[in-house]
Short mmCIF file of C-alpha atoms and ligand atoms in Angstrom, two decimals:
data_model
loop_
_atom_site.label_atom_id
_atom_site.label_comp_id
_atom_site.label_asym_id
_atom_site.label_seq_id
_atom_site.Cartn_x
_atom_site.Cartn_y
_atom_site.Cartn_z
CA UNK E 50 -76.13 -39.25 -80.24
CA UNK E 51 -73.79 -39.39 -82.80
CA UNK E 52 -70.57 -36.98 -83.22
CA UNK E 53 -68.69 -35.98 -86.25
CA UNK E 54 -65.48 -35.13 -85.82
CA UNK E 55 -64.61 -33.18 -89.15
CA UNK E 56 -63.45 -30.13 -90.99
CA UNK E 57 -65.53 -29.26 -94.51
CA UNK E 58 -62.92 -30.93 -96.50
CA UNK E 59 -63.63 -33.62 -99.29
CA UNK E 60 -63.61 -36.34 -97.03
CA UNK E 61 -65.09 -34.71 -93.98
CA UNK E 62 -68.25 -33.84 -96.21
CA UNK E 63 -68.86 -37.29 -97.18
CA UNK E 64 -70.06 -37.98 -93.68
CA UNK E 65 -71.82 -34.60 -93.35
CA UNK E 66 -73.80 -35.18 -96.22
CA UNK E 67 -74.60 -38.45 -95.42
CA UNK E 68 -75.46 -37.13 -92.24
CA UNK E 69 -77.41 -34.66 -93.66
CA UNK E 70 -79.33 -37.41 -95.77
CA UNK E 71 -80.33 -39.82 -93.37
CA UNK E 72 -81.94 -37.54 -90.53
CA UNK E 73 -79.78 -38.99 -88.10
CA UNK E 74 -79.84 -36.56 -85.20
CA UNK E 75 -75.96 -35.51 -84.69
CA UNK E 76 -73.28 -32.81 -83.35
CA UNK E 77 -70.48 -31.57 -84.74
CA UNK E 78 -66.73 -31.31 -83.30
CA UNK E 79 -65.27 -28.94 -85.75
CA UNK E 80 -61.28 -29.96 -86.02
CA UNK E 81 -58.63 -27.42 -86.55
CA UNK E 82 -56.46 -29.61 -89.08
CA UNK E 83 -53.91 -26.48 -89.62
CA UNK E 84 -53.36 -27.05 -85.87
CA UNK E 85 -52.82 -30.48 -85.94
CA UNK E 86 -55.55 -31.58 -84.00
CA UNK E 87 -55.76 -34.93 -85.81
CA UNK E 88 -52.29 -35.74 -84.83
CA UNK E 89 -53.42 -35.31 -80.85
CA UNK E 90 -53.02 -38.53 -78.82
CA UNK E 91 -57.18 -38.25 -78.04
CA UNK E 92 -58.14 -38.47 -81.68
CA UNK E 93 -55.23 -40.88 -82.67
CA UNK E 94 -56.97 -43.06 -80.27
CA UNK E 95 -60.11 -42.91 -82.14
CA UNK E 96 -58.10 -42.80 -85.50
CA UNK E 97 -54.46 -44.10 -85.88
CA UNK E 98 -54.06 -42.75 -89.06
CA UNK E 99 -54.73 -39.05 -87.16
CA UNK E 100 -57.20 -38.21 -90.23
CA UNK E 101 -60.72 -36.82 -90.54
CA UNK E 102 -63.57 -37.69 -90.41
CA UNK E 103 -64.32 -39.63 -88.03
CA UNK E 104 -67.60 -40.84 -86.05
CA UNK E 105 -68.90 -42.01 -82.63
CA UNK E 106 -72.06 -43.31 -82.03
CA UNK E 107 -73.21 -43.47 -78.46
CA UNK E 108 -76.36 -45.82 -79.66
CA UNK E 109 -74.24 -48.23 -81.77
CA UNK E 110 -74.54 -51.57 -82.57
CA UNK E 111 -76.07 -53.73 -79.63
CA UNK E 112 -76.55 -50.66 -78.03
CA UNK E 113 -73.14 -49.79 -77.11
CA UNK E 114 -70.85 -47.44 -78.04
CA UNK E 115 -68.84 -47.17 -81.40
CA UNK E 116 -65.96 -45.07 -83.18
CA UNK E 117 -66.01 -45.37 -86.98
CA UNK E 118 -63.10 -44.25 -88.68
CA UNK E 119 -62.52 -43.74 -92.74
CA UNK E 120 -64.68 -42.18 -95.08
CA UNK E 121 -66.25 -45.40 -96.60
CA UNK E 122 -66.78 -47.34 -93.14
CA UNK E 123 -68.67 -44.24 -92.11
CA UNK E 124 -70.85 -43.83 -95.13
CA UNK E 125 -71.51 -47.77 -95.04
CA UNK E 126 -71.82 -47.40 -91.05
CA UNK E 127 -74.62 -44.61 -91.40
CA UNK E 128 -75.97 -46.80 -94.56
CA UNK E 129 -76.85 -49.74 -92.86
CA UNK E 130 -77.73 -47.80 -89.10
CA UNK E 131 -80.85 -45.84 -91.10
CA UNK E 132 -81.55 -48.30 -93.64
CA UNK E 133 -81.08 -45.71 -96.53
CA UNK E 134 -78.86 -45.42 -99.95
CA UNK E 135 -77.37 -48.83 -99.87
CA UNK E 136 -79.59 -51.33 -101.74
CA UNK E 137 -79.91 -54.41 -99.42
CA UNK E 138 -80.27 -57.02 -102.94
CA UNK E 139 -76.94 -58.66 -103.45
CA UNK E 140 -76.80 -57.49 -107.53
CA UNK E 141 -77.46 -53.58 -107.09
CA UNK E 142 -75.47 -53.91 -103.74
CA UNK E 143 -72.66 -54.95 -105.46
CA UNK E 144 -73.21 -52.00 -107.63
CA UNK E 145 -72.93 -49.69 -105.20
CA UNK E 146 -69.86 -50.85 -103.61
CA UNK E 147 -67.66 -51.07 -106.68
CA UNK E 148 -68.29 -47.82 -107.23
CA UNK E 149 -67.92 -46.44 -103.69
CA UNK E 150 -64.32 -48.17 -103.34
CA UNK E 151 -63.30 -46.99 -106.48
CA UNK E 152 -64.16 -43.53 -105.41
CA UNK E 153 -62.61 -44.59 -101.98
CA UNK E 154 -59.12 -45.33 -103.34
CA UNK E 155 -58.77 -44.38 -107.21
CA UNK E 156 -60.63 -40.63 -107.02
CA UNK E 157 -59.72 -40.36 -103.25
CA UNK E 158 -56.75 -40.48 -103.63
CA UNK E 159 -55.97 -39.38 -106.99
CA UNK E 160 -57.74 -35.86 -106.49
CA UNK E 161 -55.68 -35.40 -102.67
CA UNK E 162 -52.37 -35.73 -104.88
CA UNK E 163 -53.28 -33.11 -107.28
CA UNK E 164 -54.99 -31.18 -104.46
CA UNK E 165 -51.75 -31.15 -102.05
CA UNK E 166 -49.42 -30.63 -105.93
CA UNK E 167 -51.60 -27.70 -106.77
CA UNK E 168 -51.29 -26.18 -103.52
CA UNK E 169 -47.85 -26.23 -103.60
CA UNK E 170 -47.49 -24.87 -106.89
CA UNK E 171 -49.62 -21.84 -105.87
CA UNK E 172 -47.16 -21.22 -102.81
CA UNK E 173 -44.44 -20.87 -105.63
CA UNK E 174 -43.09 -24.14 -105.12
CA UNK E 175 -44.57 -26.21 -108.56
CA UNK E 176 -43.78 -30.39 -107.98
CA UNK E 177 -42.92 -31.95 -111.13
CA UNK E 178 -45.61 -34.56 -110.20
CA UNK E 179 -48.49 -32.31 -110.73
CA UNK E 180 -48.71 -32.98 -114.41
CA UNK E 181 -49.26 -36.94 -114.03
CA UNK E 182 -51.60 -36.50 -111.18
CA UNK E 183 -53.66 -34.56 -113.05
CA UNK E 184 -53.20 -36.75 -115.84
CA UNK E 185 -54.63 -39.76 -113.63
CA UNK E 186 -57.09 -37.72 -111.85
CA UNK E 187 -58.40 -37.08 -115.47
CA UNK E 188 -58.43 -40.72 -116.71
CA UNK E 189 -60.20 -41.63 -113.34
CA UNK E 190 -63.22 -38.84 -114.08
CA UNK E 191 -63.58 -40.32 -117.81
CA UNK E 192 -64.17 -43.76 -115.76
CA UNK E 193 -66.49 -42.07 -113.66
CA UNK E 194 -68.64 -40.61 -116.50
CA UNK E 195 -68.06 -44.03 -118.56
CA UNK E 196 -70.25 -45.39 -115.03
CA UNK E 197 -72.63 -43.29 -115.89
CA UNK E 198 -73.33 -44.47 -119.11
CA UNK E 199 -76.22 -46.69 -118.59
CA UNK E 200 -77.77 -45.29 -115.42
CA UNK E 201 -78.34 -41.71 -113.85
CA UNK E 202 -76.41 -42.50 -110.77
CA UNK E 203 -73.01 -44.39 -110.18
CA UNK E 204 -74.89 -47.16 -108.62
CA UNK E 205 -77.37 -47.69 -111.04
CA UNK E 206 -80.75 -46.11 -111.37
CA UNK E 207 -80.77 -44.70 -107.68
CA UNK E 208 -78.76 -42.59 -105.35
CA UNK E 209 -76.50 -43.98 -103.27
CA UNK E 210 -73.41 -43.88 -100.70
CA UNK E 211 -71.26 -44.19 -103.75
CA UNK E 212 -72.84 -41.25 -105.44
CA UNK E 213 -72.06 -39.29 -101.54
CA UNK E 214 -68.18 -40.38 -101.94
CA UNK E 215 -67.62 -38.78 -105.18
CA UNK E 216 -69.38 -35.87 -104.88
CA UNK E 217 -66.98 -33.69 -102.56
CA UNK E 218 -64.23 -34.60 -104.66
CA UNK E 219 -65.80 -33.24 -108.10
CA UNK E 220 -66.76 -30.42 -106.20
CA UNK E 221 -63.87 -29.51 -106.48
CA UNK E 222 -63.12 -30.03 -110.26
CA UNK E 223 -62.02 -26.48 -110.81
CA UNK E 224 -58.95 -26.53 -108.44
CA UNK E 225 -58.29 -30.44 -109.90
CA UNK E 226 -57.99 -28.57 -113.80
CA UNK E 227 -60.76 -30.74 -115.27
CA UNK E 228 -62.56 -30.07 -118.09
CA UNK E 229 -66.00 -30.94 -117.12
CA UNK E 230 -67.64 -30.00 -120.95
CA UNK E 231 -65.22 -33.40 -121.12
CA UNK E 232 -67.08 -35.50 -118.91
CA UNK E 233 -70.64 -34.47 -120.05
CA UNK E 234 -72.59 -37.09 -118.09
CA UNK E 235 -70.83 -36.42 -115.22
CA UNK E 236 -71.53 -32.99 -115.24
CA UNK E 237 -75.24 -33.89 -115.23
CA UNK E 238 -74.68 -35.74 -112.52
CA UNK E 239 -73.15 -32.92 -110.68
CA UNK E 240 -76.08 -30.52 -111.13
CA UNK E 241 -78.44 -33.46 -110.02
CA UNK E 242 -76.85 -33.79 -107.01
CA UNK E 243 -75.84 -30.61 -106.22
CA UNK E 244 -79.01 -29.54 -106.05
CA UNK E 245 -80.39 -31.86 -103.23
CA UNK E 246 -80.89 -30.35 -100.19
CA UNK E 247 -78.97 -32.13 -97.57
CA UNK E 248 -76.06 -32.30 -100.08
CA UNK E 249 -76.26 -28.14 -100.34
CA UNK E 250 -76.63 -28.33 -96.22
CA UNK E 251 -73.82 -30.99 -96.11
CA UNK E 252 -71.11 -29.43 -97.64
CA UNK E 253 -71.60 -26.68 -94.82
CA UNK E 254 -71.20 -28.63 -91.95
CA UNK E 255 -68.80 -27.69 -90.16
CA UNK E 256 -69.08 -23.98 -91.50
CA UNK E 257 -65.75 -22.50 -93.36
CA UNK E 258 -64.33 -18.92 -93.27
CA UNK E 259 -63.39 -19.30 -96.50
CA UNK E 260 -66.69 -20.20 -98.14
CA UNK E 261 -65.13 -23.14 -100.34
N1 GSH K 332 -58.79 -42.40 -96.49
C1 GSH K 332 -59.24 -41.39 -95.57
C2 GSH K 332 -58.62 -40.07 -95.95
C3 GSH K 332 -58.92 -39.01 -94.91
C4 GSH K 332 -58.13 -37.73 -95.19
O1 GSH K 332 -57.13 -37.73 -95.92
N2 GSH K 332 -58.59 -36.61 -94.56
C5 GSH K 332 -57.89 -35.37 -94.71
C6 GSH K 332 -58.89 -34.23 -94.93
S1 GSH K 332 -59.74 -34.42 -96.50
C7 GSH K 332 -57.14 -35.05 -93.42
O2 GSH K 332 -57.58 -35.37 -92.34
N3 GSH K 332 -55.98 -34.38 -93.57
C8 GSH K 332 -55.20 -33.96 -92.45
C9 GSH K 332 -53.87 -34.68 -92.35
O3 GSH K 332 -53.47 -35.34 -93.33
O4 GSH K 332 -53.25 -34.56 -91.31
C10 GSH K 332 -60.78 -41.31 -95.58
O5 GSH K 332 -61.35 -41.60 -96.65
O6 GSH K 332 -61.39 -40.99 -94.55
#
């Protein structure tokens, strides 16, 4: 059985929808992040960098059990374990992974700093970085609808784990300030995948009370 240790954040529902996708039978261990349960020395053993998500697999590789932590090296994990959204050819493989480690660090990342800036500002105490991380968090979703200039999916004419790693983040394109009339492919893309199933089931695992 597999276990997801996650809260319905951007990067927790990269491995839910995944999840969701592949048909893997798993469980969810809803964490309580405003408590701090990621910094708890039972989950920094799983996770040193006391973050979510994270995964265990009781039937992993061999047989034996596995903890998989980082958003990525889950999606890649979960790729490979059901044999689904990673192309196995070494040309649209490559594909793929540029495009899920630049979602992995530039849009990752870039979105969490505006995410954390925006919060503050709406507690009344505005950062003076806010402006350039929205800046960069613009540039990077012009990259991400320049990818999608050729193809109907970032990695290339089918869906894929890179497509899963971006999504939670644009989800949230209305908290980052983007202009998605801006981005016009990219807002295609959105509705595409938005409207798959396990991505609409995904994004509810583990339920929130405040519906985001
Ligand atoms: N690079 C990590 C980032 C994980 C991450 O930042 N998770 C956030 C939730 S979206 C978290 O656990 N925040 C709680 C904390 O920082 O203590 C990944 O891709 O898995």
């Amino acid at each position: 059985m597999i276990t997801l240790y996650a809260k319905a954040t951007s990067n927790g529902r990269k491995a839910s929808i995944m999840l969701e996708e592949t048909g893997l039978s798993y469980q969810v261990r809803p964490m309580a992040l405003e408590r701090k349960e990621q910094k708890e020395a039972w989950f920094l053993e799983m996770n040193p960098n006391g973050r979510i998500p994270v995964i265990t697999d009781d039937d992993g590789p061999g047989g034996a059990p596995v903890t998989v932590f980082e958003s990525g090296a889950i999606l890649i994990y979960l790729a490979e374990k059901s044999g689904r959204l990673l192309p196995t050819g070494p040309r649209d493989r490559a594909r793929v992974m540029e495009w899920l480690f630049f979602v992995s660090s530039h849009l990752t990342f870039g979105a969490m700093q505006v995410h954390w800036l925006a919060r503050l500002r709406d507690a009344g105490e505005a950062h003076p970085d806010l402006d350039t991380w929205q800046e960069e968090n613009a540039r990077i979703y012009g990259v991400l609808d320049q990818g999608l200039a050729d193809c109907p999916y970032l990695g290339g004419e089918d869906y894929s784990i890179a497509d899963i790693a971006a999504y939670p983040w644009v989800y949230r394109w209305e908290m980052q300030g983007i202009d998605m009339d801006g981005v016009p492919r990219l807002k295609s893309w959105f509705a595409a995948v938005g409207a798959r199933d396990a991505v609409i089931a995904g994004l509810g695992v583990p339920p929130r009370e405040d519906g985001l």
